[in-house]
PDB file of C-alpha atoms and ligand atoms in Angstrom:
ATOM      1  CA  MET A 287      30.753  11.380 -11.253  1.00 57.00           C
ATOM      2  CA  VAL A 288      27.337   9.685 -11.437  1.00 62.00           C
ATOM      3  CA  LYS A 289      26.908   8.168 -14.868  1.00 75.00           C
ATOM      4  CA  PRO A 290      23.931   9.518 -16.808  1.00 79.00           C
ATOM      5  CA  ALA A 291      20.897   7.345 -17.451  1.00 93.00           C
ATOM      6  CA  ILE A 292      18.568   8.035 -20.388  1.00 97.00           C
ATOM      7  CA  GLU A 293      14.844   8.607 -19.966  1.00 97.00           C
ATOM      8  CA  ILE A 294      12.630   9.082 -23.016  1.00 97.00           C
ATOM      9  CA  LYS A 295       9.109  10.189 -22.092  1.00 97.00           C
ATOM     10  CA  ASP A 296       6.285  10.041 -24.647  1.00 97.00           C
ATOM     11  CA  VAL A 297       8.507  11.279 -27.451  1.00 98.00           C
ATOM     12  CA  SER A 298       7.117  11.843 -30.913  1.00 97.00           C
ATOM     13  CA  PHE A 299       9.020  13.251 -33.848  1.00 97.00           C
ATOM     14  CA  SER A 300       8.021  14.348 -37.315  1.00 95.00           C
ATOM     15  CA  TYR A 301      10.535  15.505 -39.952  1.00 93.00           C
ATOM     16  CA  SER A 302       8.059  17.999 -41.377  1.00 85.00           C
ATOM     17  CA  ASP A 303       5.262  20.165 -39.969  1.00 74.00           C
ATOM     18  CA  PHE A 304       3.153  19.158 -42.967  1.00 71.00           C
ATOM     19  CA  SER A 305       3.636  15.411 -42.633  1.00 67.00           C
ATOM     20  CA  THR A 306       1.005  13.275 -40.954  1.00 71.00           C
ATOM     21  CA  ARG A 307       3.594  10.468 -40.769  1.00 81.00           C
ATOM     22  CA  GLN A 308       5.469  10.396 -37.477  1.00 91.00           C
ATOM     23  CA  ALA A 309       9.058   9.121 -37.675  1.00 96.00           C
ATOM     24  CA  LEU A 310       8.614   8.344 -33.953  1.00 97.00           C
ATOM     25  CA  ASP A 311       5.283   7.983 -32.206  1.00 96.00           C
ATOM     26  CA  GLN A 312       4.872   8.173 -28.410  1.00 97.00           C
ATOM     27  CA  VAL A 313       8.135   6.417 -27.538  1.00 98.00           C
ATOM     28  CA  LYS A 314       8.780   5.625 -23.873  1.00 98.00           C
ATOM     29  CA  LEU A 315      12.086   4.130 -22.843  1.00 97.00           C
ATOM     30  CA  THR A 316      14.439   4.103 -19.873  1.00 97.00           C
ATOM     31  CA  ILE A 317      18.055   3.032 -20.307  1.00 97.00           C
ATOM     32  CA  LYS A 318      20.118   2.436 -17.188  1.00 96.00           C
ATOM     33  CA  ALA A 319      23.653   3.816 -17.080  1.00 96.00           C
ATOM     34  CA  GLY A 320      26.127   1.116 -18.098  1.00 97.00           C
ATOM     35  CA  SER A 321      23.657  -0.840 -20.276  1.00 97.00           C
ATOM     36  CA  TYR A 322      24.500  -2.382 -23.654  1.00 98.00           C
ATOM     37  CA  VAL A 323      21.403  -1.824 -25.763  1.00 98.00           C
ATOM     38  CA  GLY A 324      20.800  -3.316 -29.205  1.00 98.00           C
ATOM     39  CA  ILE A 325      18.432  -1.146 -31.283  1.00 98.00           C
ATOM     40  CA  VAL A 326      16.829  -3.195 -34.044  1.00 98.00           C
ATOM     41  CA  GLY A 327      14.046  -2.925 -36.599  1.00 98.00           C
ATOM     42  CA  HIS A 328      13.474  -2.746 -40.339  1.00 97.00           C
ATOM     43  CA  THR A 329      14.862   0.113 -42.446  1.00 96.00           C
ATOM     44  CA  GLY A 330      12.797   3.248 -41.800  1.00 96.00           C
ATOM     45  CA  SER A 331      11.496   1.968 -38.435  1.00 97.00           C
ATOM     46  CA  GLY A 332      12.914   4.975 -36.540  1.00 97.00           C
ATOM     47  CA  LYS A 333      16.248   3.727 -35.130  1.00 98.00           C
ATOM     48  CA  SER A 334      18.391   6.643 -36.400  1.00 97.00           C
ATOM     49  CA  THR A 335      15.736   9.177 -35.425  1.00 97.00           C
ATOM     50  CA  LEU A 336      15.667   7.757 -31.884  1.00 98.00           C
ATOM     51  CA  VAL A 337      19.443   7.990 -31.396  1.00 98.00           C
ATOM     52  CA  SER A 338      19.613  11.437 -33.089  1.00 97.00           C
ATOM     53  CA  LEU A 339      17.182  12.652 -30.414  1.00 97.00           C
ATOM     54  CA  ILE A 340      19.330  11.128 -27.648  1.00 97.00           C
ATOM     55  CA  ASP A 341      22.364  12.914 -29.130  1.00 96.00           C
ATOM     56  CA  GLY A 342      20.515  16.251 -29.291  1.00 95.00           C
ATOM     57  CA  LEU A 343      20.921  16.501 -33.074  1.00 95.00           C
ATOM     58  CA  ILE A 344      17.157  17.092 -33.352  1.00 95.00           C
ATOM     59  CA  ARG A 345      14.561  18.065 -30.753  1.00 95.00           C
ATOM     60  CA  PRO A 346      11.394  16.109 -30.080  1.00 96.00           C
ATOM     61  CA  THR A 347       8.139  17.388 -31.559  1.00 95.00           C
ATOM     62  CA  LYS A 348       6.466  16.176 -28.353  1.00 96.00           C
ATOM     63  CA  GLY A 349       7.690  14.698 -25.076  1.00 98.00           C
ATOM     64  CA  THR A 350      11.037  14.980 -23.299  1.00 97.00           C
ATOM     65  CA  ILE A 351      14.447  13.324 -23.273  1.00 97.00           C
ATOM     66  CA  ARG A 352      16.573  13.302 -20.157  1.00 96.00           C
ATOM     67  CA  VAL A 353      20.246  12.339 -20.217  1.00 96.00           C
ATOM     68  CA  GLY A 354      21.692  12.611 -16.720  1.00 92.00           C
ATOM     69  CA  SER A 355      20.436  15.924 -15.392  1.00 91.00           C
ATOM     70  CA  VAL A 356      19.876  17.493 -18.832  1.00 95.00           C
ATOM     71  CA  VAL A 357      16.267  17.519 -20.053  1.00 96.00           C
ATOM     72  CA  VAL A 358      15.268  18.634 -23.557  1.00 96.00           C
ATOM     73  CA  GLY A 359      11.867  19.071 -25.189  1.00 97.00           C
ATOM     74  CA  ALA A 360      10.203  20.744 -28.158  1.00 96.00           C
ATOM     75  CA  SER A 361      11.158  24.256 -27.062  1.00 96.00           C
ATOM     76  CA  SER A 362      14.749  23.571 -25.933  1.00 96.00           C
ATOM     77  CA  SER A 363      17.436  25.943 -27.192  1.00 95.00           C
ATOM     78  CA  ALA A 364      20.431  24.906 -29.301  1.00 95.00           C
ATOM     79  CA  GLN A 365      22.551  25.450 -26.181  1.00 94.00           C
ATOM     80  CA  GLU A 366      20.456  22.961 -24.176  1.00 94.00           C
ATOM     81  CA  LEU A 367      20.767  20.423 -26.993  1.00 94.00           C
ATOM     82  CA  SER A 368      24.536  20.815 -26.995  1.00 92.00           C
ATOM     83  CA  ARG A 369      24.586  20.138 -23.223  1.00 92.00           C
ATOM     84  CA  LEU A 370      22.950  16.791 -24.013  1.00 91.00           C
ATOM     85  CA  ARG A 371      25.585  16.086 -26.659  1.00 90.00           C
ATOM     86  CA  ARG A 372      28.389  16.454 -24.109  1.00 90.00           C
ATOM     87  CA  HIS A 373      27.389  13.109 -22.594  1.00 93.00           C
ATOM     88  CA  VAL A 374      26.977  11.333 -25.907  1.00 96.00           C
ATOM     89  CA  GLY A 375      29.302  10.203 -28.705  1.00 96.00           C
ATOM     90  CA  TYR A 376      27.657   9.227 -32.000  1.00 97.00           C
ATOM     91  CA  VAL A 377      29.551   7.034 -34.462  1.00 96.00           C
ATOM     92  CA  PHE A 378      27.642   7.373 -37.735  1.00 96.00           C
ATOM     93  CA  GLN A 379      27.503   4.682 -40.407  1.00 93.00           C
ATOM     94  CA  PHE A 380      30.786   4.492 -42.359  1.00 94.00           C
ATOM     95  CA  PRO A 381      32.428   7.101 -40.063  1.00 94.00           C
ATOM     96  CA  GLU A 382      35.727   6.823 -41.965  1.00 94.00           C
ATOM     97  CA  GLN A 383      34.105   8.910 -44.710  1.00 94.00           C
ATOM     98  CA  GLN A 384      34.464  11.875 -42.333  1.00 93.00           C
ATOM     99  CA  LEU A 385      38.231  11.549 -41.806  1.00 96.00           C
ATOM    100  CA  PHE A 386      39.874  14.705 -43.091  1.00 94.00           C
ATOM    101  CA  ALA A 387      43.231  15.535 -41.457  1.00 95.00           C
ATOM    102  CA  GLU A 388      46.720  14.957 -42.830  1.00 95.00           C
ATOM    103  CA  ASN A 389      47.562  12.635 -39.960  1.00 97.00           C
ATOM    104  CA  VAL A 390      45.791  10.372 -37.474  1.00 98.00           C
ATOM    105  CA  GLU A 391      46.731  12.463 -34.417  1.00 98.00           C
ATOM    106  CA  THR A 392      45.236  15.693 -35.815  1.00 98.00           C
ATOM    107  CA  ASP A 393      42.089  13.874 -36.866  1.00 97.00           C
ATOM    108  CA  ILE A 394      41.463  12.331 -33.440  1.00 98.00           C
ATOM    109  CA  ALA A 395      42.379  15.627 -31.711  1.00 98.00           C
ATOM    110  CA  PHE A 396      39.722  17.599 -33.608  1.00 97.00           C
ATOM    111  CA  GLY A 397      36.787  16.912 -31.220  1.00 95.00           C
ATOM    112  CA  PRO A 398      38.646  17.374 -27.912  1.00 96.00           C
ATOM    113  CA  THR A 399      40.324  20.557 -29.245  1.00 97.00           C
ATOM    114  CA  ASN A 400      36.873  21.968 -30.083  1.00 94.00           C
ATOM    115  CA  LEU A 401      35.815  21.277 -26.502  1.00 93.00           C
ATOM    116  CA  GLY A 402      38.499  23.788 -25.486  1.00 94.00           C
ATOM    117  CA  TRP A 403      40.742  21.280 -23.698  1.00 96.00           C
ATOM    118  CA  SER A 404      44.414  22.153 -23.041  1.00 97.00           C
ATOM    119  CA  ALA A 405      47.041  20.825 -25.479  1.00 97.00           C
ATOM    120  CA  ALA A 406      48.296  18.364 -22.825  1.00 98.00           C
ATOM    121  CA  LYS A 407      44.788  17.034 -22.143  1.00 97.00           C
ATOM    122  CA  VAL A 408      44.109  16.661 -25.880  1.00 98.00           C
ATOM    123  CA  LYS A 409      47.407  14.775 -26.350  1.00 98.00           C
ATOM    124  CA  GLN A 410      46.494  12.390 -23.532  1.00 97.00           C
ATOM    125  CA  ALA A 411      42.975  11.940 -24.938  1.00 97.00           C
ATOM    126  CA  VAL A 412      44.377  10.994 -28.371  1.00 98.00           C
ATOM    127  CA  HIS A 413      46.787   8.531 -26.735  1.00 97.00           C
ATOM    128  CA  ASP A 414      43.995   6.900 -24.672  1.00 95.00           C
ATOM    129  CA  ALA A 415      41.560   6.781 -27.613  1.00 95.00           C
ATOM    130  CA  LEU A 416      44.093   4.920 -29.784  1.00 96.00           C
ATOM    131  CA  ASP A 417      44.553   2.409 -26.947  1.00 92.00           C
ATOM    132  CA  LEU A 418      40.783   2.005 -26.594  1.00 91.00           C
ATOM    133  CA  VAL A 419      40.356   1.062 -30.251  1.00 91.00           C
ATOM    134  CA  GLY A 420      43.409  -1.203 -30.147  1.00 90.00           C
ATOM    135  CA  LEU A 421      45.593   0.781 -32.580  1.00 94.00           C
ATOM    136  CA  PRO A 422      49.345   1.319 -32.025  1.00 96.00           C
ATOM    137  CA  GLN A 423      50.558   4.805 -31.056  1.00 97.00           C
ATOM    138  CA  THR A 424      52.954   4.660 -34.031  1.00 97.00           C
ATOM    139  CA  LEU A 425      50.002   5.316 -36.356  1.00 97.00           C
ATOM    140  CA  LYS A 426      49.694   8.912 -35.058  1.00 97.00           C
ATOM    141  CA  SER A 427      51.896  10.407 -37.741  1.00 97.00           C
ATOM    142  CA  ARG A 428      50.412   8.364 -40.597  1.00 97.00           C
ATOM    143  CA  SER A 429      47.875   9.718 -43.053  1.00 97.00           C
ATOM    144  CA  PRO A 430      44.504   8.166 -42.167  1.00 96.00           C
ATOM    145  CA  PHE A 431      44.016   7.562 -45.893  1.00 96.00           C
ATOM    146  CA  SER A 432      47.016   5.212 -46.019  1.00 96.00           C
ATOM    147  CA  LEU A 433      45.410   2.761 -43.549  1.00 96.00           C
ATOM    148  CA  SER A 434      43.277  -0.345 -44.110  1.00 93.00           C
ATOM    149  CA  GLY A 435      39.465  -0.026 -44.064  1.00 92.00           C
ATOM    150  CA  GLY A 436      39.257  -1.531 -40.568  1.00 91.00           C
ATOM    151  CA  GLN A 437      41.997   0.774 -39.242  1.00 95.00           C
ATOM    152  CA  MET A 438      40.345   3.849 -40.790  1.00 96.00           C
ATOM    153  CA  ARG A 439      37.079   2.914 -39.114  1.00 94.00           C
ATOM    154  CA  ARG A 440      38.855   2.588 -35.773  1.00 94.00           C
ATOM    155  CA  VAL A 441      40.582   5.971 -36.165  1.00 97.00           C
ATOM    156  CA  ALA A 442      37.167   7.540 -36.811  1.00 96.00           C
ATOM    157  CA  ILE A 443      35.745   5.837 -33.708  1.00 96.00           C
ATOM    158  CA  ALA A 444      38.787   6.989 -31.695  1.00 96.00           C
ATOM    159  CA  GLY A 445      37.894  10.573 -32.706  1.00 97.00           C
ATOM    160  CA  VAL A 446      34.544  10.152 -30.938  1.00 96.00           C
ATOM    161  CA  LEU A 447      35.995   8.275 -27.943  1.00 95.00           C
ATOM    162  CA  ALA A 448      38.641  10.973 -27.411  1.00 96.00           C
ATOM    163  CA  MET A 449      35.844  13.231 -26.128  1.00 95.00           C
ATOM    164  CA  ARG A 450      35.211  10.603 -23.420  1.00 93.00           C
ATOM    165  CA  PRO A 451      31.456  10.193 -23.864  1.00 95.00           C
ATOM    166  CA  ALA A 452      29.585   8.347 -21.097  1.00 95.00           C
ATOM    167  CA  ILE A 453      27.147   7.108 -23.754  1.00 97.00           C
ATOM    168  CA  LEU A 454      28.351   5.769 -27.093  1.00 97.00           C
ATOM    169  CA  ILE A 455      25.970   5.350 -30.044  1.00 98.00           C
ATOM    170  CA  LEU A 456      27.178   3.152 -32.895  1.00 97.00           C
ATOM    171  CA  ASP A 457      25.197   2.822 -36.133  1.00 97.00           C
ATOM    172  CA  GLU A 458      26.099  -0.446 -37.893  1.00 96.00           C
ATOM    173  CA  PRO A 459      29.759  -0.127 -36.809  1.00 95.00           C
ATOM    174  CA  THR A 460      30.890  -3.323 -38.542  1.00 94.00           C
ATOM    175  CA  ALA A 461      29.155  -2.739 -41.908  1.00 93.00           C
ATOM    176  CA  GLY A 462      31.568  -3.599 -44.709  1.00 91.00           C
ATOM    177  CA  LEU A 463      34.323  -4.908 -42.414  1.00 89.00           C
ATOM    178  CA  ASP A 464      35.792  -8.411 -42.822  1.00 90.00           C
ATOM    179  CA  ALA A 465      35.322 -11.086 -40.141  1.00 92.00           C
ATOM    180  CA  MET A 466      38.619 -10.340 -38.369  1.00 90.00           C
ATOM    181  CA  ALA A 467      38.072  -6.541 -38.249  1.00 88.00           C
ATOM    182  CA  THR A 468      34.480  -7.124 -37.118  1.00 92.00           C
ATOM    183  CA  HIS A 469      35.633  -9.370 -34.273  1.00 93.00           C
ATOM    184  CA  GLN A 470      38.312  -6.874 -33.183  1.00 91.00           C
ATOM    185  CA  LEU A 471      35.914  -3.942 -33.207  1.00 92.00           C
ATOM    186  CA  MET A 472      33.134  -5.784 -31.342  1.00 95.00           C
ATOM    187  CA  THR A 473      35.704  -6.867 -28.737  1.00 95.00           C
ATOM    188  CA  ASN A 474      36.876  -3.228 -28.348  1.00 93.00           C
ATOM    189  CA  ILE A 475      33.274  -2.101 -27.862  1.00 95.00           C
ATOM    190  CA  ALA A 476      32.682  -4.866 -25.272  1.00 96.00           C
ATOM    191  CA  HIS A 477      35.796  -3.658 -23.452  1.00 95.00           C
ATOM    192  CA  LEU A 478      34.496  -0.062 -23.385  1.00 94.00           C
ATOM    193  CA  HIS A 479      31.210  -1.363 -22.009  1.00 97.00           C
ATOM    194  CA  ALA A 480      33.046  -3.345 -19.313  1.00 96.00           C
ATOM    195  CA  GLN A 481      34.738  -0.071 -18.312  1.00 94.00           C
ATOM    196  CA  GLY A 482      31.338   1.574 -17.748  1.00 95.00           C
ATOM    197  CA  THR A 483      30.387   3.199 -21.076  1.00 96.00           C
ATOM    198  CA  THR A 484      26.700   2.870 -21.972  1.00 97.00           C
ATOM    199  CA  ILE A 485      26.499   1.375 -25.469  1.00 98.00           C
ATOM    200  CA  LEU A 486      23.623   1.911 -27.908  1.00 98.00           C
ATOM    201  CA  LEU A 487      24.203  -0.329 -30.936  1.00 98.00           C
ATOM    202  CA  ILE A 488      22.034  -0.055 -34.058  1.00 98.00           C
ATOM    203  CA  THR A 489      22.467  -3.258 -36.009  1.00 97.00           C
ATOM    204  CA  HIS A 490      20.861  -5.730 -38.384  1.00 96.00           C
ATOM    205  CA  GLN A 491      23.197  -8.453 -37.041  1.00 96.00           C
ATOM    206  CA  MET A 492      21.122 -10.408 -34.540  1.00 97.00           C
ATOM    207  CA  ASP A 493      24.176 -12.481 -33.582  1.00 96.00           C
ATOM    208  CA  GLN A 494      25.829  -9.291 -32.306  1.00 96.00           C
ATOM    209  CA  VAL A 495      22.721  -8.448 -30.292  1.00 97.00           C
ATOM    210  CA  ALA A 496      22.530 -11.978 -28.865  1.00 96.00           C
ATOM    211  CA  GLN A 497      26.210 -11.999 -27.927  1.00 95.00           C
ATOM    212  CA  TYR A 498      26.655  -8.521 -26.465  1.00 97.00           C
ATOM    213  CA  ALA A 499      23.417  -6.705 -25.594  1.00 98.00           C
ATOM    214  CA  ASP A 500      21.705  -6.868 -22.219  1.00 97.00           C
ATOM    215  CA  GLN A 501      18.612  -5.110 -23.550  1.00 98.00           C
ATOM    216  CA  VAL A 502      17.016  -5.026 -27.006  1.00 98.00           C
ATOM    217  CA  VAL A 503      14.828  -2.197 -28.260  1.00 98.00           C
ATOM    218  CA  VAL A 504      12.622  -3.243 -31.170  1.00 98.00           C
ATOM    219  CA  MET A 505      11.330  -0.468 -33.444  1.00 98.00           C
ATOM    220  CA  ASN A 506       8.598  -0.879 -36.057  1.00 97.00           C
ATOM    221  CA  HIS A 507       7.071   1.983 -38.104  1.00 96.00           C
ATOM    222  CA  GLY A 508       8.051   4.627 -35.548  1.00 97.00           C
ATOM    223  CA  HIS A 509       6.742   2.660 -32.579  1.00 98.00           C
ATOM    224  CA  LEU A 510       8.817   1.070 -29.863  1.00 98.00           C
ATOM    225  CA  VAL A 511       7.175  -2.351 -29.853  1.00 98.00           C
ATOM    226  CA  LYS A 512       9.273  -4.026 -27.167  1.00 98.00           C
ATOM    227  CA  ALA A 513      12.254  -3.420 -24.881  1.00 98.00           C
ATOM    228  CA  ALA A 514      13.437  -6.636 -23.231  1.00 98.00           C
ATOM    229  CA  PRO A 515      16.529  -8.818 -22.717  1.00 97.00           C
ATOM    230  CA  PRO A 516      17.668 -10.733 -25.838  1.00 97.00           C
ATOM    231  CA  GLN A 517      16.618 -14.087 -24.309  1.00 95.00           C
ATOM    232  CA  VAL A 518      13.015 -12.818 -24.266  1.00 96.00           C
ATOM    233  CA  ILE A 519      13.090 -11.169 -27.711  1.00 97.00           C
ATOM    234  CA  PHE A 520      14.618 -14.172 -29.486  1.00 96.00           C
ATOM    235  CA  ALA A 521      12.366 -16.744 -27.769  1.00 93.00           C
ATOM    236  CA  ASP A 522       9.333 -15.737 -29.835  1.00 93.00           C
ATOM    237  CA  PRO A 523       9.611 -16.610 -33.553  1.00 92.00           C
ATOM    238  CA  ASN A 524       6.220 -15.046 -34.407  1.00 95.00           C
ATOM    239  CA  PHE A 525       7.265 -11.740 -32.843  1.00 97.00           C
ATOM    240  CA  LEU A 526      10.508 -11.814 -34.856  1.00 97.00           C
ATOM    241  CA  VAL A 527       8.692 -12.441 -38.150  1.00 96.00           C
ATOM    242  CA  ALA A 528       6.119  -9.695 -37.405  1.00 97.00           C
ATOM    243  CA  ASN A 529       8.968  -7.229 -36.832  1.00 97.00           C
ATOM    244  CA  HIS A 530      11.129  -8.284 -39.808  1.00 96.00           C
ATOM    245  CA  LEU A 531      13.923  -9.587 -37.563  1.00 97.00           C
ATOM    246  CA  ASN A 532      16.144 -12.604 -38.149  1.00 95.00           C
ATOM    247  CA  MET A 533      16.970 -15.146 -35.481  1.00 95.00           C
ATOM    248  CA  PRO A 534      20.533 -15.400 -34.173  1.00 94.00           C
ATOM    249  CA  ALA A 535      22.224 -18.386 -35.877  1.00 94.00           C
ATOM    250  CA  ALA A 536      22.254 -20.538 -32.707  1.00 93.00           C
ATOM    251  CA  VAL A 537      18.517 -19.984 -32.133  1.00 93.00           C
ATOM    252  CA  GLN A 538      17.753 -20.831 -35.765  1.00 93.00           C
ATOM    253  CA  ILE A 539      19.804 -24.057 -35.726  1.00 94.00           C
ATOM    254  CA  ASN A 540      18.271 -25.033 -32.383  1.00 92.00           C
ATOM    255  CA  HIS A 541      14.787 -24.657 -33.931  1.00 91.00           C
ATOM    256  CA  GLN A 542      15.820 -26.790 -36.921  1.00 93.00           C
ATOM    257  CA  LEU A 543      17.196 -29.455 -34.592  1.00 93.00           C
ATOM    258  CA  GLY A 544      13.937 -29.342 -32.621  1.00 92.00           C
ATOM    259  CA  ARG A 545      11.915 -29.932 -35.811  1.00 92.00           C
ATOM    260  CA  ALA A 546      14.182 -32.913 -36.539  1.00 92.00           C
ATOM    261  CA  GLY A 547      13.397 -34.347 -33.094  1.00 92.00           C
ATOM    262  CA  VAL A 548      16.563 -33.208 -31.278  1.00 90.00           C
ATOM    263  CA  THR A 549      15.321 -31.003 -28.439  1.00 91.00           C
ATOM    264  CA  LEU A 550      18.032 -29.023 -26.681  1.00 91.00           C
ATOM    265  CA  PRO A 551      17.741 -26.251 -24.067  1.00 90.00           C
ATOM    266  CA  PRO A 552      17.376 -22.754 -25.582  1.00 90.00           C
ATOM    267  CA  THR A 553      20.631 -20.883 -26.142  1.00 91.00           C
ATOM    268  CA  MET A 554      21.795 -17.877 -28.177  1.00 92.00           C
ATOM    269  CA  SER A 555      25.435 -18.995 -28.267  1.00 90.00           C
ATOM    270  CA  MET A 556      26.888 -21.234 -30.999  1.00 91.00           C
ATOM    271  CA  THR A 557      29.550 -22.507 -28.599  1.00 92.00           C
ATOM    272  CA  ALA A 558      26.944 -23.480 -25.991  1.00 92.00           C
ATOM    273  CA  LEU A 559      24.791 -25.108 -28.687  1.00 93.00           C
ATOM    274  CA  ALA A 560      27.757 -27.126 -30.011  1.00 93.00           C
ATOM    275  CA  ASP A 561      28.610 -28.237 -26.438  1.00 93.00           C
ATOM    276  CA  GLN A 562      25.013 -29.320 -25.812  1.00 92.00           C
ATOM    277  CA  LEU A 563      24.963 -31.264 -29.068  1.00 91.00           C
ATOM    278  CA  VAL A 564      28.248 -33.016 -28.288  1.00 91.00           C
ATOM    279  CA  THR A 565      26.972 -33.993 -24.827  1.00 91.00           C
ATOM    280  CA  ARG A 566      23.742 -35.336 -26.358  1.00 89.00           C
ATOM    281  CA  LEU A 567      25.575 -37.314 -29.052  1.00 86.00           C
ATOM    282  CA  ARG A 568      27.994 -38.785 -26.484  1.00 87.00           C
ATOM    283  CA  GLY A 569      25.013 -39.761 -24.313  1.00 79.00           C
ATOM    284  CA  ARG A 570      23.566 -41.666 -27.258  1.00 72.00           C
ATOM    285  CA  GLN A 571      27.013 -43.077 -28.060  1.00 55.00           C
ATOM    286  CA  ILE A 572      26.839 -41.749 -31.586  1.00 51.00           C
ATOM    287  CA  GLU A 573      30.290 -41.164 -33.099  1.00 46.00           C
TER     288      GLU A 573
HETATM  289  P1  ADP B 802      15.943   3.684 -39.506  1.00 79.96           P
HETATM  290  O1  ADP B 802      17.145   4.291 -38.861  1.00 79.96           O
HETATM  291  O2  ADP B 802      15.280   2.633 -38.679  1.00 79.96           O
HETATM  292  O3  ADP B 802      16.208   3.198 -40.917  1.00 79.96           O
HETATM  293  P2  ADP B 802      14.958   6.406 -39.648  1.00 79.96           P
HETATM  294  O4  ADP B 802      14.923   6.915 -38.254  1.00 79.96           O
HETATM  295  O5  ADP B 802      16.103   6.822 -40.520  1.00 79.96           O
HETATM  296  O6  ADP B 802      14.819   4.817 -39.622  1.00 79.96           O
HETATM  297  O7  ADP B 802      13.622   6.839 -40.387  1.00 79.96           O
HETATM  298  C1  ADP B 802      12.334   6.855 -39.774  1.00 79.96           C
HETATM  299  C2  ADP B 802      11.347   7.511 -40.749  1.00 79.96           C
HETATM  300  O8  ADP B 802      11.697   8.872 -40.936  1.00 79.96           O
HETATM  301  C3  ADP B 802      11.343   6.874 -42.126  1.00 79.96           C
HETATM  302  O9  ADP B 802      10.031   6.903 -42.621  1.00 79.96           O
HETATM  303  C4  ADP B 802      12.236   7.783 -42.938  1.00 79.96           C
HETATM  304  O10 ADP B 802      11.871   7.779 -44.297  1.00 79.96           O
HETATM  305  C5  ADP B 802      11.946   9.147 -42.307  1.00 79.96           C
HETATM  306  N1  ADP B 802      13.117  10.033 -42.380  1.00 79.96           N
HETATM  307  C6  ADP B 802      14.369   9.765 -41.907  1.00 79.96           C
HETATM  308  N2  ADP B 802      15.198  10.817 -42.099  1.00 79.96           N
HETATM  309  C7  ADP B 802      14.451  11.777 -42.699  1.00 79.96           C
HETATM  310  C8  ADP B 802      14.711  13.113 -43.150  1.00 79.96           C
HETATM  311  N3  ADP B 802      15.929  13.662 -43.015  1.00 79.96           N
HETATM  312  N4  ADP B 802      13.707  13.793 -43.736  1.00 79.96           N
HETATM  313  C9  ADP B 802      12.463  13.264 -43.873  1.00 79.96           C
HETATM  314  N5  ADP B 802      12.137  12.012 -43.452  1.00 79.96           N
HETATM  315  C10 ADP B 802      13.107  11.278 -42.875  1.00 79.96           C
END
């Protein structure tokens, strides 16, 4: 099956007919199948509205959205919107708040069962989804409410993955998780991406964007101000300040070193920065 790309053409969206304020204004964006896209911008800039449109939860006021061969616009029916949703899985913020079943298996099976899949296919989907989020199969019979915060989050994500979406939207997936759970989850998501899933990651963590994304979409007051690789986005401090974005830690430290007279090649990786610094110090024979 050809994986679906996303094409957003001149999309505007307003939450109310009476509002002059557009939540999204004339957004144009193409996302290639298999991309890992970081969606960034200040609170209220339009990130959630953009991904809700891609998931067919709302329809554009103007313009069109194409996901694969499905196109929706202002007059699309609920049925057309649901066709869009078949390609897309949306992991909301704090998705564990939506866990409801008495055991993990039933919870993860909910989505695939609603798609009308056979019992055998649903069972397999639950099994695969647990593997994808790195949880043991033995958790199936446990109450989701008896698990740790990180495990509950992964069960909730497994519930979305069980429907095998080609495009996965994640809104701040590591919010509130400790460093270990964050690392595990980001590694799981990278693995899904390596297997071909298109990832759309809304985050305020610029280090996550620098490490994982191949494209960054910067939103500001309902406008898409730039879509470019992270190396380009994070190379311009004035652009970052104007759009209320932090620098990744490695970029920030590199700038500080530069101001102190230690000029190193640009990098977004702490490991690469540390290696460069060690090489430089050795070259100067500083212990
Ligand atoms: P972000 O995800 O970047 O924080 P949103 O897409 O949630 O931004 O919001 C974009 C704009 O739309 C903001 O001005 C916000 O106040 C407004 N907005 C978001 N959701 C609603 C809603 N359900 N009803 C009315 N206005 C909304």
